[in-house]
Each structure stands twice: as structure tokens, then as C-alpha cells.
């Protein structure tokens, strides 16, 4: 998914100290025009920029496609990251400049590694009546962010674990399973479903920071309630994570990873390390794809898209630099 904000803020991500459980509130971001689908964004924000290498979390739906028009995101670029697409309802068609053309449905993973540069489009299919899911980004470590772009699709199987049903789609959870998708830093991501009033205790890596995005119901960790659409953050040092459901069934996404340990600059759909890199990515996108004045060497082409790609927003009139 693209960040379609017309005036995207420059974001420099670094780890910040936090209490045991920090509950992050979402902010609403419309994607597009008057009939835009609205997403709820919980990362990045002022209180927390990263959870491990996870640097961006959008949560959307359930949306009535007849009212919102669904998801129609034209070709747009990415650098230095991986996009993770995960659905609860509906179906999305993905195309990218590696030649990948793939549908993603509930319980399936689309993982796109941008590396040095990629472009892709995402459109909800004509048969989709309701659209509901999450889009997450993972920042690539400096040592791996210049890898060639590639795409993976996997279908992780649900596993009964105590009172929960768990689908591990990135990394691994002890006693539950391992995902096959390729990542470049120690990470985990899983969907967790609990019936009303139930709880589960998960063994987790104490080196990891963890986040819990609540999709449905209310979760509790350490007697801290996490409402629907909110994201809970737990710092490193935990070997277990006990998650309880409230009076309604709970569905949530658990994410986590070792602290990235690298400040990153994120602006629009690009991740870099300084101002000049972001300027270079934007210039290459405009010249190669929007204006067509140079060969498409960085971002390639998306075959089969009937219209134009998204132009990059105007850069702010200041030099992008880390916040102290």
C-alpha cells in the first residue's frame, strides 16, 4: 500500500525508552479522494517509531466497498523496506515491477522486498464486498537494504495452541511454528484468535520488542487493556507474553523483533538514511516513471496497469535530518 498523504511528514525513526506496556492510539488517514478508504495508523508516531524493524502499521476496515470504492492504489515506489500485506476479509490483486502478479486472501501473506527499488499496484477485486486487513512495513538493515527486489506469497497454516488459534506468517514462535518467508533481521508476526474470556501464554524471544495490534475485541496484557484498533508496545526482556480476551472474541496481530539499532529516515514510500538519499529516490522516481526522461533502471515497470503511476509529493522546504 502507498502512503497517499499529500504532504507526508519526514520521519526519522529511532528507539525510545517506554514503560512496560505502552498503548498507542491510531490516527485516521484517508487514502485518496472524497470516497477514500480510511486507514488507522499506529506506527510511526511521536510516542513510538519502531518495534524491532517494524516501522509502519496501517489497519483498515471492515469497509463496505460499495461505499468506499475499495482499495485502488496505482503503481508507486518503495526503497529500503519490505511490505507485509495481511487480510481478514476481501481479496486484493498485487502487481509489481519484478513481474509478480498475485492475489492475496484472508490468512495468506504477500511479502514484497523493495531493496534498491520497486514499484507496485494494489486493487481490491470486483468480487470483494468488504475489505478488512493490515499493511505493515519492515525497515531493511543497512547491510541488506541494497538487495535486489523480490516477491513472496505464502499460506501459513493455523495452529491450535492452548485456547488460541495462531497463524505465524513471519519468523517463529516457540512451540507453535516457523514461517518460510524471507526476512533480514530477527522478526516475528502472527495472527492470534481467542474466544471471549480466554487467554493464552506465548513463549517469546526476550531480545525482542513486541507489539499487539487489536483488530477485534479488547485485549489485556499485564492488566493493561488494549482497545480495538490500538497497538500495545512491550519492551525487550520478556520470555512470555500472556494475552487475554475480554467479553468479546479477540483477533489481534502480534509483531516483534530485535531493536533495529539504526536511525532511519522515512518519507512518503521511501526509507533511507539521510536527506540526500531521499531526494535521490524521489528524483529517480519522477524522472524514470512520471516524466519518462530517463530509463527505468531503479523502479522498473508494472505491466498491466491501465493508467498512470502516482507522482511523488513535493519535498518539504527544509533539509530532512534526524530529530534530537
PDB file of N, CA and C in Angstrom, residues 262-309:
ATOM      1  N   UNK A 262      19.417   1.188  14.279  1.00  0.00           N
ATOM      2  CA  UNK A 262      19.839   2.131  13.242  1.00  0.00           C
ATOM      3  C   UNK A 262      18.754   3.193  13.072  1.00  0.00           C
ATOM      4  N   UNK A 263      19.090   4.485  13.144  1.00  0.00           N
ATOM      5  CA  UNK A 263      18.100   5.505  12.800  1.00  0.00           C
ATOM      6  C   UNK A 263      17.808   5.452  11.308  1.00  0.00           C
ATOM      7  N   UNK A 264      16.548   5.625  10.950  1.00  0.00           N
ATOM      8  CA  UNK A 264      16.166   5.621   9.540  1.00  0.00           C
ATOM      9  C   UNK A 264      15.346   6.866   9.239  1.00  0.00           C
ATOM     10  N   UNK A 265      15.435   7.325   8.008  1.00  0.00           N
ATOM     11  CA  UNK A 265      14.619   8.443   7.542  1.00  0.00           C
ATOM     12  C   UNK A 265      13.538   7.872   6.629  1.00  0.00           C
ATOM     13  N   UNK A 266      12.275   8.094   6.992  1.00  0.00           N
ATOM     14  CA  UNK A 266      11.157   7.592   6.199  1.00  0.00           C
ATOM     15  C   UNK A 266      10.327   8.780   5.733  1.00  0.00           C
ATOM     16  N   UNK A 267      10.236   8.915   4.423  1.00  0.00           N
ATOM     17  CA  UNK A 267       9.427   9.993   3.838  1.00  0.00           C
ATOM     18  C   UNK A 267       8.672   9.411   2.656  1.00  0.00           C
ATOM     19  N   UNK A 268       7.358   9.663   2.607  1.00  0.00           N
ATOM     20  CA  UNK A 268       6.457   9.086   1.616  1.00  0.00           C
ATOM     21  C   UNK A 268       6.626   7.566   1.635  1.00  0.00           C
ATOM     22  N   UNK A 269       7.023   6.951   0.525  1.00  0.00           N
ATOM     23  CA  UNK A 269       7.173   5.497   0.459  1.00  0.00           C
ATOM     24  C   UNK A 269       8.637   5.065   0.441  1.00  0.00           C
ATOM     25  N   UNK A 270       9.521   5.972   0.783  1.00  0.00           N
ATOM     26  CA  UNK A 270      10.954   5.683   0.758  1.00  0.00           C
ATOM     27  C   UNK A 270      11.504   5.566   2.174  1.00  0.00           C
ATOM     28  N   UNK A 271      12.441   4.654   2.345  1.00  0.00           N
ATOM     29  CA  UNK A 271      13.242   4.603   3.565  1.00  0.00           C
ATOM     30  C   UNK A 271      14.701   4.734   3.161  1.00  0.00           C
ATOM     31  N   UNK A 272      15.380   5.677   3.793  1.00  0.00           N
ATOM     32  CA  UNK A 272      16.805   5.905   3.550  1.00  0.00           C
ATOM     33  C   UNK A 272      17.496   6.194   4.857  1.00  0.00           C
ATOM     34  N   UNK A 273      18.672   6.769   4.763  1.00  0.00           N
ATOM     35  CA  UNK A 273      19.437   7.080   5.958  1.00  0.00           C
ATOM     36  C   UNK A 273      19.724   8.565   6.112  1.00  0.00           C
ATOM     37  N   UNK A 274      19.508   9.352   5.036  1.00  0.00           N
ATOM     38  CA  UNK A 274      19.730  10.787   5.163  1.00  0.00           C
ATOM     39  C   UNK A 274      18.918  11.522   4.105  1.00  0.00           C
ATOM     40  N   UNK A 275      18.970  12.827   4.183  1.00  0.00           N
ATOM     41  CA  UNK A 275      18.211  13.703   3.282  1.00  0.00           C
ATOM     42  C   UNK A 275      18.555  13.455   1.820  1.00  0.00           C
ATOM     43  N   UNK A 276      19.846  13.361   1.526  1.00  0.00           N
ATOM     44  CA  UNK A 276      20.262  13.256   0.129  1.00  0.00           C
ATOM     45  C   UNK A 276      19.761  11.972  -0.521  1.00  0.00           C
ATOM     46  N   UNK A 277      19.709  10.892   0.240  1.00  0.00           N
ATOM     47  CA  UNK A 277      19.166   9.650  -0.316  1.00  0.00           C
ATOM     48  C   UNK A 277      17.698   9.803  -0.678  1.00  0.00           C
ATOM     49  N   UNK A 278      16.928  10.414   0.201  1.00  0.00           N
ATOM     50  CA  UNK A 278      15.501  10.593  -0.077  1.00  0.00           C
ATOM     51  C   UNK A 278      15.306  11.464  -1.318  1.00  0.00           C
ATOM     52  N   UNK A 279      16.081  12.536  -1.419  1.00  0.00           N
ATOM     53  CA  UNK A 279      15.996  13.401  -2.601  1.00  0.00           C
ATOM     54  C   UNK A 279      16.332  12.602  -3.859  1.00  0.00           C
ATOM     55  N   UNK A 280      17.349  11.754  -3.778  1.00  0.00           N
ATOM     56  CA  UNK A 280      17.732  10.940  -4.928  1.00  0.00           C
ATOM     57  C   UNK A 280      16.653   9.949  -5.320  1.00  0.00           C
ATOM     58  N   UNK A 281      16.017   9.299  -4.343  1.00  0.00           N
ATOM     59  CA  UNK A 281      14.939   8.357  -4.648  1.00  0.00           C
ATOM     60  C   UNK A 281      13.779   9.071  -5.331  1.00  0.00           C
ATOM     61  N   UNK A 282      13.408  10.236  -4.793  1.00  0.00           N
ATOM     62  CA  UNK A 282      12.298  10.972  -5.388  1.00  0.00           C
ATOM     63  C   UNK A 282      12.622  11.412  -6.809  1.00  0.00           C
ATOM     64  N   UNK A 283      13.823  11.915  -7.022  1.00  0.00           N
ATOM     65  CA  UNK A 283      14.223  12.377  -8.356  1.00  0.00           C
ATOM     66  C   UNK A 283      14.210  11.237  -9.360  1.00  0.00           C
ATOM     67  N   UNK A 284      14.697  10.064  -8.933  1.00  0.00           N
ATOM     68  CA  UNK A 284      14.716   8.908  -9.826  1.00  0.00           C
ATOM     69  C   UNK A 284      13.302   8.476 -10.185  1.00  0.00           C
ATOM     70  N   UNK A 285      12.398   8.464  -9.219  1.00  0.00           N
ATOM     71  CA  UNK A 285      11.012   8.083  -9.489  1.00  0.00           C
ATOM     72  C   UNK A 285      10.357   9.049 -10.470  1.00  0.00           C
ATOM     73  N   UNK A 286      10.522  10.326 -10.232  1.00  0.00           N
ATOM     74  CA  UNK A 286       9.905  11.310 -11.121  1.00  0.00           C
ATOM     75  C   UNK A 286      10.461  11.214 -12.538  1.00  0.00           C
ATOM     76  N   UNK A 287      11.778  11.095 -12.645  1.00  0.00           N
ATOM     77  CA  UNK A 287      12.404  11.080 -13.968  1.00  0.00           C
ATOM     78  C   UNK A 287      12.115   9.781 -14.723  1.00  0.00           C
ATOM     79  N   UNK A 288      12.198   8.644 -14.021  1.00  0.00           N
ATOM     80  CA  UNK A 288      12.061   7.353 -14.699  1.00  0.00           C
ATOM     81  C   UNK A 288      10.613   7.003 -15.028  1.00  0.00           C
ATOM     82  N   UNK A 289       9.688   7.304 -14.110  1.00  0.00           N
ATOM     83  CA  UNK A 289       8.334   6.779 -14.230  1.00  0.00           C
ATOM     84  C   UNK A 289       7.311   7.872 -14.545  1.00  0.00           C
ATOM     85  N   UNK A 290       7.389   8.997 -13.863  1.00  0.00           N
ATOM     86  CA  UNK A 290       6.367  10.029 -14.051  1.00  0.00           C
ATOM     87  C   UNK A 290       6.644  10.846 -15.309  1.00  0.00           C
ATOM     88  N   UNK A 291       7.888  11.262 -15.506  1.00  0.00           N
ATOM     89  CA  UNK A 291       8.228  12.085 -16.665  1.00  0.00           C
ATOM     90  C   UNK A 291       8.760  11.256 -17.831  1.00  0.00           C
ATOM     91  N   UNK A 292       9.323  10.103 -17.546  1.00  0.00           N
ATOM     92  CA  UNK A 292       9.854   9.241 -18.598  1.00  0.00           C
ATOM     93  C   UNK A 292      11.059   9.799 -19.313  1.00  0.00           C
ATOM     94  N   UNK A 293      11.860  10.596 -18.612  1.00  0.00           N
ATOM     95  CA  UNK A 293      13.014  11.245 -19.246  1.00  0.00           C
ATOM     96  C   UNK A 293      14.294  10.428 -19.119  1.00  0.00           C
ATOM     97  N   UNK A 294      14.297   9.401 -18.262  1.00  0.00           N
ATOM     98  CA  UNK A 294      15.466   8.532 -18.114  1.00  0.00           C
ATOM     99  C   UNK A 294      14.999   7.082 -18.103  1.00  0.00           C
ATOM    100  N   UNK A 295      15.871   6.138 -18.409  1.00  0.00           N
ATOM    101  CA  UNK A 295      15.479   4.717 -18.397  1.00  0.00           C
ATOM    102  C   UNK A 295      15.009   4.270 -17.013  1.00  0.00           C
ATOM    103  N   UNK A 296      14.097   3.301 -17.003  1.00  0.00           N
ATOM    104  CA  UNK A 296      13.518   2.814 -15.747  1.00  0.00           C
ATOM    105  C   UNK A 296      14.455   1.802 -15.095  1.00  0.00           C
ATOM    106  N   UNK A 297      15.583   2.295 -14.619  1.00  0.00           N
ATOM    107  CA  UNK A 297      16.607   1.409 -14.063  1.00  0.00           C
ATOM    108  C   UNK A 297      16.408   1.133 -12.574  1.00  0.00           C
ATOM    109  N   UNK A 298      15.811   2.058 -11.849  1.00  0.00           N
ATOM    110  CA  UNK A 298      15.670   1.897 -10.406  1.00  0.00           C
ATOM    111  C   UNK A 298      14.386   1.170 -10.038  1.00  0.00           C
ATOM    112  N   UNK A 299      13.266   1.569 -10.628  1.00  0.00           N
ATOM    113  CA  UNK A 299      11.965   1.086 -10.188  1.00  0.00           C
ATOM    114  C   UNK A 299      11.269   0.169 -11.183  1.00  0.00           C
ATOM    115  N   UNK A 300      11.790   0.017 -12.387  1.00  0.00           N
ATOM    116  CA  UNK A 300      11.175  -0.869 -13.358  1.00  0.00           C
ATOM    117  C   UNK A 300       9.790  -0.415 -13.781  1.00  0.00           C
ATOM    118  N   UNK A 301       8.988  -1.365 -14.279  1.00  0.00           N
ATOM    119  CA  UNK A 301       7.640  -1.078 -14.767  1.00  0.00           C
ATOM    120  C   UNK A 301       6.649  -2.092 -14.211  1.00  0.00           C
ATOM    121  N   UNK A 302       5.418  -1.654 -13.986  1.00  0.00           N
ATOM    122  CA  UNK A 302       4.329  -2.551 -13.615  1.00  0.00           C
ATOM    123  C   UNK A 302       3.521  -2.832 -14.870  1.00  0.00           C
ATOM    124  N   UNK A 303       3.562  -4.070 -15.326  1.00  0.00           N
ATOM    125  CA  UNK A 303       2.826  -4.440 -16.536  1.00  0.00           C
ATOM    126  C   UNK A 303       1.350  -4.667 -16.207  1.00  0.00           C
ATOM    127  N   UNK A 304       0.490  -4.229 -17.119  1.00  0.00           N
ATOM    128  CA  UNK A 304      -0.937  -4.493 -16.972  1.00  0.00           C
ATOM    129  C   UNK A 304      -1.717  -3.421 -16.259  1.00  0.00           C
ATOM    130  N   UNK A 305      -1.032  -2.351 -15.826  1.00  0.00           N
ATOM    131  CA  UNK A 305      -1.773  -1.256 -15.179  1.00  0.00           C
ATOM    132  C   UNK A 305      -2.303  -0.315 -16.255  1.00  0.00           C
ATOM    133  N   UNK A 306      -3.628  -0.008 -16.235  1.00  0.00           N
ATOM    134  CA  UNK A 306      -4.203   0.769 -17.338  1.00  0.00           C
ATOM    135  C   UNK A 306      -3.969   2.265 -17.285  1.00  0.00           C
ATOM    136  N   UNK A 307      -3.541   2.802 -16.136  1.00  0.00           N
ATOM    137  CA  UNK A 307      -3.417   4.254 -16.001  1.00  0.00           C
ATOM    138  C   UNK A 307      -2.016   4.694 -15.649  1.00  0.00           C
ATOM    139  N   UNK A 308      -1.944   5.818 -14.978  1.00  0.00           N
ATOM    140  CA  UNK A 308      -0.662   6.425 -14.629  1.00  0.00           C
ATOM    141  C   UNK A 308      -0.223   6.016 -13.221  1.00  0.00           C
ATOM    142  N   UNK A 309       1.061   6.153 -12.980  1.00  0.00           N
ATOM    143  CA  UNK A 309       1.606   5.922 -11.650  1.00  0.00           C
ATOM    144  C   UNK A 309       1.406   7.163 -10.789  1.00  0.00           C
TER     145      UNK A 309
END
